[in-house]
Short mmCIF file of N, CA and C and ligand atoms in Angstrom, two decimals:
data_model
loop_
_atom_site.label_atom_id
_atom_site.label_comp_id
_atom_site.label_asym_id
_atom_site.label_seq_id
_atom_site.Cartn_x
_atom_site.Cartn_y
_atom_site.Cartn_z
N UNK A 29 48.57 53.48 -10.71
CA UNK A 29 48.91 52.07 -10.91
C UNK A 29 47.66 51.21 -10.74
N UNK A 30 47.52 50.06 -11.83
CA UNK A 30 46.32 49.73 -11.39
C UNK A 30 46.33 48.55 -10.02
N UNK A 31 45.42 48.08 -9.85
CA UNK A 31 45.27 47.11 -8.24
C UNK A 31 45.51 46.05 -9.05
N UNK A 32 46.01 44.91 -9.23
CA UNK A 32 45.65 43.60 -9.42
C UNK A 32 44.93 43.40 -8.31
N UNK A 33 44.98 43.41 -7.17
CA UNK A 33 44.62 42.63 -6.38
C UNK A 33 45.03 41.61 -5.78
N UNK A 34 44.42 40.75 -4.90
CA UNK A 34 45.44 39.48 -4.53
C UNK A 34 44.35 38.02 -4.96
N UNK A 35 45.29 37.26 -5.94
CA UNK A 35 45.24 36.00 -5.95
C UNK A 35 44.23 34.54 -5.49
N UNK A 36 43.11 34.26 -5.43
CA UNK A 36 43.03 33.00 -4.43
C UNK A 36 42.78 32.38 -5.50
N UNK A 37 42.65 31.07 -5.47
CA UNK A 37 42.18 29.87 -5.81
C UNK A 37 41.09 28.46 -5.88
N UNK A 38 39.74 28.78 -6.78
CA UNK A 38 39.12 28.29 -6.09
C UNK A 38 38.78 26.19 -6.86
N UNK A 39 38.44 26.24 -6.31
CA UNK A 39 38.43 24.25 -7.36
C UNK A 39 36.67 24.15 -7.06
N UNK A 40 36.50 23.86 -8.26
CA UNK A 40 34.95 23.55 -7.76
C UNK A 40 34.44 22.26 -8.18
N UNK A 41 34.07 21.48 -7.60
CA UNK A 41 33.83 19.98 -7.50
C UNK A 41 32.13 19.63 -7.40
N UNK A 42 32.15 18.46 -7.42
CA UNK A 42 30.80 17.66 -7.93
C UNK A 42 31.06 16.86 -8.95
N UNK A 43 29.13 16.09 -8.54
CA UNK A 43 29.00 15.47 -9.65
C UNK A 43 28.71 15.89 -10.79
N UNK A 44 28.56 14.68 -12.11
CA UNK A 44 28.67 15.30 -13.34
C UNK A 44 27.11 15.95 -13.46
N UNK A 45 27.30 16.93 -13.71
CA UNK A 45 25.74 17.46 -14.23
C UNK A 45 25.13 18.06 -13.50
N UNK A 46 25.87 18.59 -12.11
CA UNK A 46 25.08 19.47 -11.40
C UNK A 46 25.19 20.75 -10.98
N UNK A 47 25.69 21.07 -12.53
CA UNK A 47 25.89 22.78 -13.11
C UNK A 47 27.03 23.26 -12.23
N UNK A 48 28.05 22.88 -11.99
CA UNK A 48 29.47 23.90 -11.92
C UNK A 48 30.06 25.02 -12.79
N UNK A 49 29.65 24.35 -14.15
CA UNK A 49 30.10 24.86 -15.33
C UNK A 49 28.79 25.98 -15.74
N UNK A 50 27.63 25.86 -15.16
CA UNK A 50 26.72 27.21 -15.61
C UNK A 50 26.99 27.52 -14.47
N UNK A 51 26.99 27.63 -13.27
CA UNK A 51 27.54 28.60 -12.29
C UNK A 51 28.79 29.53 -12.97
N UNK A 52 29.66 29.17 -13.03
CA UNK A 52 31.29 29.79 -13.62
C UNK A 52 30.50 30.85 -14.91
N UNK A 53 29.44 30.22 -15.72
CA UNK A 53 29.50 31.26 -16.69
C UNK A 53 28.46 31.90 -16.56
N UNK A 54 27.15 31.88 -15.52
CA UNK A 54 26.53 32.81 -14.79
C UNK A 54 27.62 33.95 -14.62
N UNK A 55 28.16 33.78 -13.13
CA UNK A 55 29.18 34.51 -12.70
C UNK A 55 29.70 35.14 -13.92
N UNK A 56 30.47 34.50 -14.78
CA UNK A 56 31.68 35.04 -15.47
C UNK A 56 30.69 36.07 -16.93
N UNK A 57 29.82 35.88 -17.02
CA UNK A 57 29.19 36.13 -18.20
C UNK A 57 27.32 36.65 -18.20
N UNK A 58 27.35 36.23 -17.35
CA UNK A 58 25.55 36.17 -17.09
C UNK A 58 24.64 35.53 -18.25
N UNK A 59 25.38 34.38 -18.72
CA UNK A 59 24.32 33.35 -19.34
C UNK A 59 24.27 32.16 -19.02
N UNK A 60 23.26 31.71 -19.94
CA UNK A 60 22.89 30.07 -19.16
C UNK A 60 22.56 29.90 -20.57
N UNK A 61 22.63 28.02 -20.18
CA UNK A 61 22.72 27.49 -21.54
C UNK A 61 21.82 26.18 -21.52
N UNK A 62 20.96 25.46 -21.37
CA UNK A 62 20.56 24.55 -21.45
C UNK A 62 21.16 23.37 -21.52
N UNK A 63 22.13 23.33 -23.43
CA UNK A 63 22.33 22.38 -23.83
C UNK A 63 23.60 21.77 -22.63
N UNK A 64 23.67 20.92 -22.20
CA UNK A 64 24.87 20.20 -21.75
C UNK A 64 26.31 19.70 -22.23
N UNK A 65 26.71 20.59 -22.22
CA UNK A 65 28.51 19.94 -22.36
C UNK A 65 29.45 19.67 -21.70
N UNK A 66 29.50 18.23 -21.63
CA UNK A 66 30.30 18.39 -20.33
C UNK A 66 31.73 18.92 -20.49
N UNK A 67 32.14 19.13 -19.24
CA UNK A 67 33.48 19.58 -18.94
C UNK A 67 34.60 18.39 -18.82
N UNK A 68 35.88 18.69 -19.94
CA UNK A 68 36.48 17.41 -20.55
C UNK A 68 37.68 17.91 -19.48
N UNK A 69 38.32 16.96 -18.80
CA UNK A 69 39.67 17.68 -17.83
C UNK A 69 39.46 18.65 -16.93
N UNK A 70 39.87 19.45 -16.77
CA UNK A 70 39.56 21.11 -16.03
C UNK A 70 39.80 21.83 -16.68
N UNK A 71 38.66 22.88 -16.33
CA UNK A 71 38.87 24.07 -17.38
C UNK A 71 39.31 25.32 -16.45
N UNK A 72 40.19 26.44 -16.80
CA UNK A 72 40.57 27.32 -16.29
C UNK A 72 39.71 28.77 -16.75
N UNK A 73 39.20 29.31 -15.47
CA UNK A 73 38.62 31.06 -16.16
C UNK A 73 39.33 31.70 -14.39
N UNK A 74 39.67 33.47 -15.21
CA UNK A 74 40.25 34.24 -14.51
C UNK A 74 38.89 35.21 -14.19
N UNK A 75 38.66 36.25 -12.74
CA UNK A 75 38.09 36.78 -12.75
C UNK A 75 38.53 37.83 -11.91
N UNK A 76 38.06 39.23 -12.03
CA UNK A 76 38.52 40.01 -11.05
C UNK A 76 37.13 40.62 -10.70
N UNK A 77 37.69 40.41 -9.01
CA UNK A 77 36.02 40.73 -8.77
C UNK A 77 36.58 42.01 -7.31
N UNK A 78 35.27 42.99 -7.22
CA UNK A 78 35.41 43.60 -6.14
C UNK A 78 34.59 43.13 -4.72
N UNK A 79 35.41 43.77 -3.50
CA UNK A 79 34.32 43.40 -2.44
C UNK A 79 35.04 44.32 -1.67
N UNK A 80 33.97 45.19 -0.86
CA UNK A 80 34.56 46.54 -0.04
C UNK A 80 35.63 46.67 -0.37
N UNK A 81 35.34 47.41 -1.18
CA UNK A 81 36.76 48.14 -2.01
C UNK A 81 38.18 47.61 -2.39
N UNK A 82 38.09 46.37 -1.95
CA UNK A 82 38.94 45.51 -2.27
C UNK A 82 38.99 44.67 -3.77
N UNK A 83 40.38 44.22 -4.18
CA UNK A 83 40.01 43.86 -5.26
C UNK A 83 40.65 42.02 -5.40
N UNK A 84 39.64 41.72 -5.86
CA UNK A 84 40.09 39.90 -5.47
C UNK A 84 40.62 38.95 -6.94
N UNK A 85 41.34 38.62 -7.32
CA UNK A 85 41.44 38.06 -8.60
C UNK A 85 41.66 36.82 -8.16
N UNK A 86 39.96 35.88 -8.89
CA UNK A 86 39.70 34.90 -8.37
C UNK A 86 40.21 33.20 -9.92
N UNK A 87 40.95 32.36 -9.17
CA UNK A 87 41.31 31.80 -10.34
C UNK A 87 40.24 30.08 -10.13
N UNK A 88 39.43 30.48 -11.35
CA UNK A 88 38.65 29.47 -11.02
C UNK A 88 38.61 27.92 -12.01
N UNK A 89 39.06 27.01 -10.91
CA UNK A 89 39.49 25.94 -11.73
C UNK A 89 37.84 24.76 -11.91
N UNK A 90 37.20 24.79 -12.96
CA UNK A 90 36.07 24.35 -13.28
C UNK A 90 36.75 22.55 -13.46
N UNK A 91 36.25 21.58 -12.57
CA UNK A 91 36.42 20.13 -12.73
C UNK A 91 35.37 19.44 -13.55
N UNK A 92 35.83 18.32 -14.05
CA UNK A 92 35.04 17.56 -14.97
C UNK A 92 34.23 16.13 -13.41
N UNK A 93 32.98 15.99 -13.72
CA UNK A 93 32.37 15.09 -12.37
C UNK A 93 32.43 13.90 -13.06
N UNK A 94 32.70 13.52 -14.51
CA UNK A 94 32.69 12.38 -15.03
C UNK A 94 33.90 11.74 -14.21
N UNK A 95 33.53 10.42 -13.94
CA UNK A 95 34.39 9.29 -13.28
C UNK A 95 35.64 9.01 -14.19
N UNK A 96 35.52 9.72 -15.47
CA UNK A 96 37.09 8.84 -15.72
C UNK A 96 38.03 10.25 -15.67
N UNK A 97 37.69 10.96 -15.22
CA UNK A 97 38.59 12.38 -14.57
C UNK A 97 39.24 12.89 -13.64
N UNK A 98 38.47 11.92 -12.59
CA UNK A 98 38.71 11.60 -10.91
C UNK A 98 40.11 11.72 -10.78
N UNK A 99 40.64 11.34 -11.62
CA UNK A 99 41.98 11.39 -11.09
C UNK A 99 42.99 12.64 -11.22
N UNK A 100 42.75 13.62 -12.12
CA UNK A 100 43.00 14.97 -11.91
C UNK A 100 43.17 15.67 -11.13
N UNK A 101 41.69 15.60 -10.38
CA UNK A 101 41.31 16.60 -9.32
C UNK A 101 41.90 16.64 -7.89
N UNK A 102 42.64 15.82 -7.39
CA UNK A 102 43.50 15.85 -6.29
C UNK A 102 44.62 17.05 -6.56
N UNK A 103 45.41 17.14 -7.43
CA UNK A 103 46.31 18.46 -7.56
C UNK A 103 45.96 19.61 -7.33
N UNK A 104 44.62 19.84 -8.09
CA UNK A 104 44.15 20.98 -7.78
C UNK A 104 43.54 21.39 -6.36
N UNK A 105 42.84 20.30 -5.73
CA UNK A 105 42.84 20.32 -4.66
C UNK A 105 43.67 20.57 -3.65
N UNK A 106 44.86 20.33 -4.06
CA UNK A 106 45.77 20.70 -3.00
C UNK A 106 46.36 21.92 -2.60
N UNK A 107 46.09 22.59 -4.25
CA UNK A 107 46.53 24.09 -3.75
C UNK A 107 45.53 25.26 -3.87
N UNK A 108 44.30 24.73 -3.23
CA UNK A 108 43.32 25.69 -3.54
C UNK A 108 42.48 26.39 -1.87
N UNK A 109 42.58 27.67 -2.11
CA UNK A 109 42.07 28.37 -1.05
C UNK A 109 40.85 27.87 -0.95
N UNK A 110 39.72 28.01 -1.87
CA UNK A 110 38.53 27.64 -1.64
C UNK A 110 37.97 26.38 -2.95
N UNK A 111 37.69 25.36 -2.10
CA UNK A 111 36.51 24.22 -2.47
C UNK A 111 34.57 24.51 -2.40
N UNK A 112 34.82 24.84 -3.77
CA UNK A 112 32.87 25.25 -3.83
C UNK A 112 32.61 23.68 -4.84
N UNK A 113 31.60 23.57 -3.85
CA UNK A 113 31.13 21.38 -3.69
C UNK A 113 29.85 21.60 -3.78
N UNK A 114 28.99 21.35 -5.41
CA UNK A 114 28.47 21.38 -5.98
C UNK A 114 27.43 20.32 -5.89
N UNK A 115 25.70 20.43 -6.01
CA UNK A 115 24.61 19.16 -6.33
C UNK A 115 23.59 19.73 -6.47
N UNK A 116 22.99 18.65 -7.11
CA UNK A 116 21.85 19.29 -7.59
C UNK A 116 20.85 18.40 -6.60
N UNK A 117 20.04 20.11 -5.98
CA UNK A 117 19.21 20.07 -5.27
C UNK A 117 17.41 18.68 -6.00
N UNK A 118 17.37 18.58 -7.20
CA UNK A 118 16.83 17.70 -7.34
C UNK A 118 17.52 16.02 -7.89
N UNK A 119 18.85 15.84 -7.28
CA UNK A 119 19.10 14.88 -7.20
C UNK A 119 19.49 14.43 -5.77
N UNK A 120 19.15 13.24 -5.41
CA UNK A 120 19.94 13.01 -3.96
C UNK A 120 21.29 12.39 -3.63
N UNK A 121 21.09 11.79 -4.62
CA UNK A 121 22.18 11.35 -4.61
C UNK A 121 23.51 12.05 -5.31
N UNK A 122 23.56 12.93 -5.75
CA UNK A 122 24.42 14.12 -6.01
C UNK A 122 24.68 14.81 -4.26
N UNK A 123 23.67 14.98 -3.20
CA UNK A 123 24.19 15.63 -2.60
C UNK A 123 24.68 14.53 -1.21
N UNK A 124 24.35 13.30 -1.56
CA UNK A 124 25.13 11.80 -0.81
C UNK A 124 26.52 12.27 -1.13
N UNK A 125 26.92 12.15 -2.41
CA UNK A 125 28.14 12.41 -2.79
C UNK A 125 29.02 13.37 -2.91
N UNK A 126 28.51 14.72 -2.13
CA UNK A 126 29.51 15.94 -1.54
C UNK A 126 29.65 15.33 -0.34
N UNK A 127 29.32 14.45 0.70
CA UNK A 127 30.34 14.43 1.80
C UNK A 127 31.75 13.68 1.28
N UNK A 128 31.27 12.61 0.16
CA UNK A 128 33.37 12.30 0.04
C UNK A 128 34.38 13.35 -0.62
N UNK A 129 33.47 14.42 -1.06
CA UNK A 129 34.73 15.36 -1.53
C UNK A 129 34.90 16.40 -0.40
N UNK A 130 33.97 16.48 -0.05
CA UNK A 130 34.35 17.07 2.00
C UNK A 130 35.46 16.82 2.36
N UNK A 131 35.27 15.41 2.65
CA UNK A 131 36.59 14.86 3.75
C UNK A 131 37.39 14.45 2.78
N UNK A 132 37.77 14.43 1.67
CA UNK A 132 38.52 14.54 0.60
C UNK A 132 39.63 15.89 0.34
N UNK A 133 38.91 17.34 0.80
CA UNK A 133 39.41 17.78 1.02
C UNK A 133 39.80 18.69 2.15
N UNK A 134 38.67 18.53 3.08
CA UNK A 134 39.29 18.41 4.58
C UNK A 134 40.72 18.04 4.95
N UNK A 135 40.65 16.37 4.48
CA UNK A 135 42.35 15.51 4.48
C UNK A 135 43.17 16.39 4.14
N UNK A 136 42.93 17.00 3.12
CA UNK A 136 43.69 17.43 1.76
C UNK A 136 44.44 18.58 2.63
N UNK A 137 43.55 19.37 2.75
CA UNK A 137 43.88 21.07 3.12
C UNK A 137 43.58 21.01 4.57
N UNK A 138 42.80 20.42 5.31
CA UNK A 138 42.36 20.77 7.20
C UNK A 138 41.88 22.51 7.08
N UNK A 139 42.14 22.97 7.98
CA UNK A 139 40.86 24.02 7.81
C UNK A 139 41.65 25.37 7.48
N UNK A 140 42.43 25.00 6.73
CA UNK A 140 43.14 26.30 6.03
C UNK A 140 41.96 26.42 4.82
N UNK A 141 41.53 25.81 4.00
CA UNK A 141 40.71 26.06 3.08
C UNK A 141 39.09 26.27 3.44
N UNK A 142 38.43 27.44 2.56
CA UNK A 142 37.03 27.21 3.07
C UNK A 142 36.29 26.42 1.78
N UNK A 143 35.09 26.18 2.55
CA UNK A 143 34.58 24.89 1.84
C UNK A 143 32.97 25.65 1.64
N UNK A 144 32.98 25.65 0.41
CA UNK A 144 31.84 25.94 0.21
C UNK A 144 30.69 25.10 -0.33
N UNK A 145 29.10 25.17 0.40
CA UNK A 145 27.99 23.28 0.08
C UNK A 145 26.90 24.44 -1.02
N UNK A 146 27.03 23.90 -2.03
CA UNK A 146 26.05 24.47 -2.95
C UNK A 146 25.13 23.56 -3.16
N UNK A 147 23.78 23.73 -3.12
CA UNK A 147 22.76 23.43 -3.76
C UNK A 147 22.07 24.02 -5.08
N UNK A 148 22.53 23.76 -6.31
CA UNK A 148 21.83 24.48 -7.57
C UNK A 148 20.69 23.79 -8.01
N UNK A 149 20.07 24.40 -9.02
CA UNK A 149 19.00 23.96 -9.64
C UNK A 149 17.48 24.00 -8.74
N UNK A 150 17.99 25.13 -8.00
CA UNK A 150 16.80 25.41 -7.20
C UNK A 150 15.23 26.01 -7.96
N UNK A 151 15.60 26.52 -9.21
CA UNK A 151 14.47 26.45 -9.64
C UNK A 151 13.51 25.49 -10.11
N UNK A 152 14.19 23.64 -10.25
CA UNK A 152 13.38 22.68 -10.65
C UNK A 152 12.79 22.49 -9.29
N UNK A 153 11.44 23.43 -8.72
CA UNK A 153 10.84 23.40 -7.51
C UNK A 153 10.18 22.02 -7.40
N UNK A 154 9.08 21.36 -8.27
CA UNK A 154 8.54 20.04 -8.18
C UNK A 154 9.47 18.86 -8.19
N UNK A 155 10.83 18.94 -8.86
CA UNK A 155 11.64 17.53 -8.73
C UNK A 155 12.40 18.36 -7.31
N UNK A 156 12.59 18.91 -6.55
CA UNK A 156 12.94 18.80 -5.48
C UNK A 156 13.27 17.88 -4.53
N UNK A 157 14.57 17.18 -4.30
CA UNK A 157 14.64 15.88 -2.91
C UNK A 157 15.69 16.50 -1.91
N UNK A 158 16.14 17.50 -2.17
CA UNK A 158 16.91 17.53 -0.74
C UNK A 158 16.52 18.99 -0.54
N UNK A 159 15.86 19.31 0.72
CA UNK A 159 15.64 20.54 1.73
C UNK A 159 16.34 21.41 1.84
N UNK A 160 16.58 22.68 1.85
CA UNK A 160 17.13 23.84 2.35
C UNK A 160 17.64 23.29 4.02
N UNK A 161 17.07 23.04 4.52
CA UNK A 161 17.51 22.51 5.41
C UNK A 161 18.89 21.10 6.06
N UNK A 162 18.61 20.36 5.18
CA UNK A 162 19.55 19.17 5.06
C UNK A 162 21.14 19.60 4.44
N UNK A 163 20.60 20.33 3.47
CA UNK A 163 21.80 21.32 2.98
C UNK A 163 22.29 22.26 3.94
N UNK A 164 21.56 23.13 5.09
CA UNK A 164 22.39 23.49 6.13
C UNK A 164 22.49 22.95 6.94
N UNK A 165 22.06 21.21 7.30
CA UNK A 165 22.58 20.91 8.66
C UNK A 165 23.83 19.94 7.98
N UNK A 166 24.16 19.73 7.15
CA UNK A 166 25.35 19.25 5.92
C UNK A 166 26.50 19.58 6.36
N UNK A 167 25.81 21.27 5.62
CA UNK A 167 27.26 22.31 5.67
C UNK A 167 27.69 22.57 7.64
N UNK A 168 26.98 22.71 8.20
CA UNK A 168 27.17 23.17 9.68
C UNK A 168 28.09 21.73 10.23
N UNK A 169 27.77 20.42 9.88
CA UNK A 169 28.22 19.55 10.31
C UNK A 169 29.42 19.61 10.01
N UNK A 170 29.77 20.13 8.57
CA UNK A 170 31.33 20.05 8.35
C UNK A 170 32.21 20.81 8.09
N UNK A 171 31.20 22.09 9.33
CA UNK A 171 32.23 23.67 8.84
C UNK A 171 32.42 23.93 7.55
N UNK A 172 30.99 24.08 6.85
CA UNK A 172 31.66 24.65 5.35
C UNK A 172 30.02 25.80 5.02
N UNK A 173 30.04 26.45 4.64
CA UNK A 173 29.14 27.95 4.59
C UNK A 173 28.55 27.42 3.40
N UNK A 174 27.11 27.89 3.26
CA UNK A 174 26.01 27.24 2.75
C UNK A 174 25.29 28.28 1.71
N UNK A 175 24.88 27.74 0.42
CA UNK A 175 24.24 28.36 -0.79
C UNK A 175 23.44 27.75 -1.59
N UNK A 176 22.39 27.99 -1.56
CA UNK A 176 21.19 27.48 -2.69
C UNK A 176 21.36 28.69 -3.73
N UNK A 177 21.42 27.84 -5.69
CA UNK A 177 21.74 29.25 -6.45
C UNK A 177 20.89 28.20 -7.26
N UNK A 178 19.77 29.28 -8.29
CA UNK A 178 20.01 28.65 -9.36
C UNK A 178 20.81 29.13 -10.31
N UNK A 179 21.80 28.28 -11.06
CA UNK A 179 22.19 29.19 -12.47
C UNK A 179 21.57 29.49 -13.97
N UNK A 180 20.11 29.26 -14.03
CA UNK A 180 19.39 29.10 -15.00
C UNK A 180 18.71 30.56 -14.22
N UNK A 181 17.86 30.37 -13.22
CA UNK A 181 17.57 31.64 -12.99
C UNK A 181 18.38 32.67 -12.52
N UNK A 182 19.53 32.33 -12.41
CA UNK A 182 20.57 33.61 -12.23
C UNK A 182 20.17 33.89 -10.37
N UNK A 183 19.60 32.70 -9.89
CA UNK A 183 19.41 33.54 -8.39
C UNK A 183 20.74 32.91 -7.83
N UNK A 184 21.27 34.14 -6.72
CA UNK A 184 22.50 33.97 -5.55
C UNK A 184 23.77 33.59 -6.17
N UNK A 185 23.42 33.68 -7.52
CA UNK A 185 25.07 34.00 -8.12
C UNK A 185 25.82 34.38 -7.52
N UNK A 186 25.45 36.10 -7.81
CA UNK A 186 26.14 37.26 -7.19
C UNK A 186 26.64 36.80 -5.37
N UNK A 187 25.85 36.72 -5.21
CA UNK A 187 26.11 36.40 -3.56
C UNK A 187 26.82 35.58 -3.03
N UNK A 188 26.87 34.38 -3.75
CA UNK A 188 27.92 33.10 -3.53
C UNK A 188 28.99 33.83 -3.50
N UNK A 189 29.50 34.26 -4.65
CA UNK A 189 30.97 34.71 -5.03
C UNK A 189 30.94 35.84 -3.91
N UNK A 190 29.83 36.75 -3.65
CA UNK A 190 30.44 37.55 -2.22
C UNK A 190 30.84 36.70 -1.46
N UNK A 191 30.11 35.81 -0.76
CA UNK A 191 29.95 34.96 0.25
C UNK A 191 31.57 34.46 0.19
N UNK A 192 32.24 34.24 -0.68
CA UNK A 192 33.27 33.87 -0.90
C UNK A 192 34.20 34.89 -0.89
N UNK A 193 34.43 35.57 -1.42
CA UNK A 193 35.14 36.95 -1.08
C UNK A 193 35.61 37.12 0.25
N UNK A 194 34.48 37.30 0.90
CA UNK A 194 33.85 38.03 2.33
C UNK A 194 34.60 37.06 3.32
N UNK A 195 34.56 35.70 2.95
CA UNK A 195 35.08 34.59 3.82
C UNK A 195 36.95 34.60 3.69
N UNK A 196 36.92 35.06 2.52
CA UNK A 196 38.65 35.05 2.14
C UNK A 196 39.37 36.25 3.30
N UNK A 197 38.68 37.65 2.83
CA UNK A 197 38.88 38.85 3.67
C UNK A 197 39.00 38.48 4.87
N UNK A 198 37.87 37.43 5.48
CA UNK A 198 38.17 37.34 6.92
C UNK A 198 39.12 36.02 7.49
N UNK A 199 39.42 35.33 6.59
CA UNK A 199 40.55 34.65 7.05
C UNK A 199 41.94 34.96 6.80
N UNK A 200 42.05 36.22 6.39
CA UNK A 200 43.92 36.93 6.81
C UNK A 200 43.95 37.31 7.94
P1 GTP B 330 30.29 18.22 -15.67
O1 GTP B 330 31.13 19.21 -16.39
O2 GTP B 330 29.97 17.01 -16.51
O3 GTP B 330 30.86 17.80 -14.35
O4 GTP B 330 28.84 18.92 -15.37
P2 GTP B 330 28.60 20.33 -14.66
O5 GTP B 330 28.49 20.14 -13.19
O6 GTP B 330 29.58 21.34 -15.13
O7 GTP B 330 27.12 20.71 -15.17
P3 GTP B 330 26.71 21.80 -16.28
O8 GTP B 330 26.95 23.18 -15.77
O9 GTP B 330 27.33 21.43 -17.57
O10 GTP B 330 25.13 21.59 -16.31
C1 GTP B 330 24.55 20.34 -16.62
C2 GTP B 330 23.12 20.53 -17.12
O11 GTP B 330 22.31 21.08 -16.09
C3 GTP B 330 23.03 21.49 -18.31
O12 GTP B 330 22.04 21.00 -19.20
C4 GTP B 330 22.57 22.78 -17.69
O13 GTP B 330 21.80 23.57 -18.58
C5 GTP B 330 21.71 22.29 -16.53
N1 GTP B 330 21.69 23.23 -15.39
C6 GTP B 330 22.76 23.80 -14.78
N2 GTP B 330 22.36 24.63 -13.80
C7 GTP B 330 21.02 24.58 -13.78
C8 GTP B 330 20.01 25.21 -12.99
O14 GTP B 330 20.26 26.01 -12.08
N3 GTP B 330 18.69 24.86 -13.25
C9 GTP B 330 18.38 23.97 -14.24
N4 GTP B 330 17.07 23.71 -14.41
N5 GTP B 330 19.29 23.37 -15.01
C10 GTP B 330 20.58 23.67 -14.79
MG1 MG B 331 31.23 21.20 -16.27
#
């Protein structure tokens, strides 16, 4: 018989443009794309992934960061195991604006959900404004587990989504 596996749910949030949508198809595909399209509504992709021998079928709900979408994203929020909260490491103000979807969904869920603080676009090394550091004293401040990826260079893809796995496993 085969495993499905079990179920979680993840919502991944941010602002517009700071690659949610090449993360998902890193992960889901292992490409990257330059051109920009944004993401119109939410988009839905299925994945089945392993982790110590376990098998996880992860349902990943990709959000649109454009402002006239905002209003969507509370539903999904509400029934989602994991919040991965998205910025781009050379904007700052992208990563000003993961603490209101923090306590957005902190409110939402309290600490049944894990919260994951991404920093992407770690390979634009010279436009760089927010630290490896600021990004973990962020995440530590608000109990949520911490990742610098780029999805252009394909770095800590793989690892996020462990990182996520690994965190699910240990909260049954
Ligand atoms: P919305 O759907 O509008 O909310 O945007 P998004 O967060 O899904 O961003 P998307 O993945 O569409 O990426 C936006 C732009 O940033 C695209 O031009 C990507 O090619 C680029 N981009 C995404 N990730 C990276 C990265 O790691 N490094 C660099 N240099 N560019 C990236
Ligand atoms: Mg998108």
């Amino acid at each position: 018989m085969g495993d499905l596996g079990k179920g979680y749910k993840l919502v991944f949030l941010g602002d517009q443009g700071v690659g949610k949508t090449s993360i998902i198809t890193c992960f889901m595909y292992g490409k990257f794309d330059t051109s920009y399209q944004a993401t119109i509504g939410i988009d839905f992709l299925s994945k089945t992934t392993r982790y110590e021998d376990r098998t996880f079928r992860l349902q990943l709900w990709d959000t649109a960061g454009q402002e006239r979408f905002k209003s969507l994203v509370p539903s999904y929020i509400r029934d989602s195991s994991v919040a991965v909260i998205v910025y781009d490491v050379a904007s700052k103000q992208s990563f000003i604006n993961t603490s209101k979807w923090i306590e957005e969904v902190r409110a939402e869920r309290g600490s049944y959900v894990i919260i994951v603080l991404v920093g992407n676009k770690t390979d634009l090394v010279n436009k760089r404004q927010v630290s490896i550091e600021e990004g973990e004293n962020k995440a530590r401040e608000f109990g949520a587990l911490f990742m610098e990826t780029s999805a252009k260079a394909g770095f800590n893809i793989k690892p996020l989504f462990c990182k996520i796995t690994s965190a699910l496993q240990g909260n049954e």
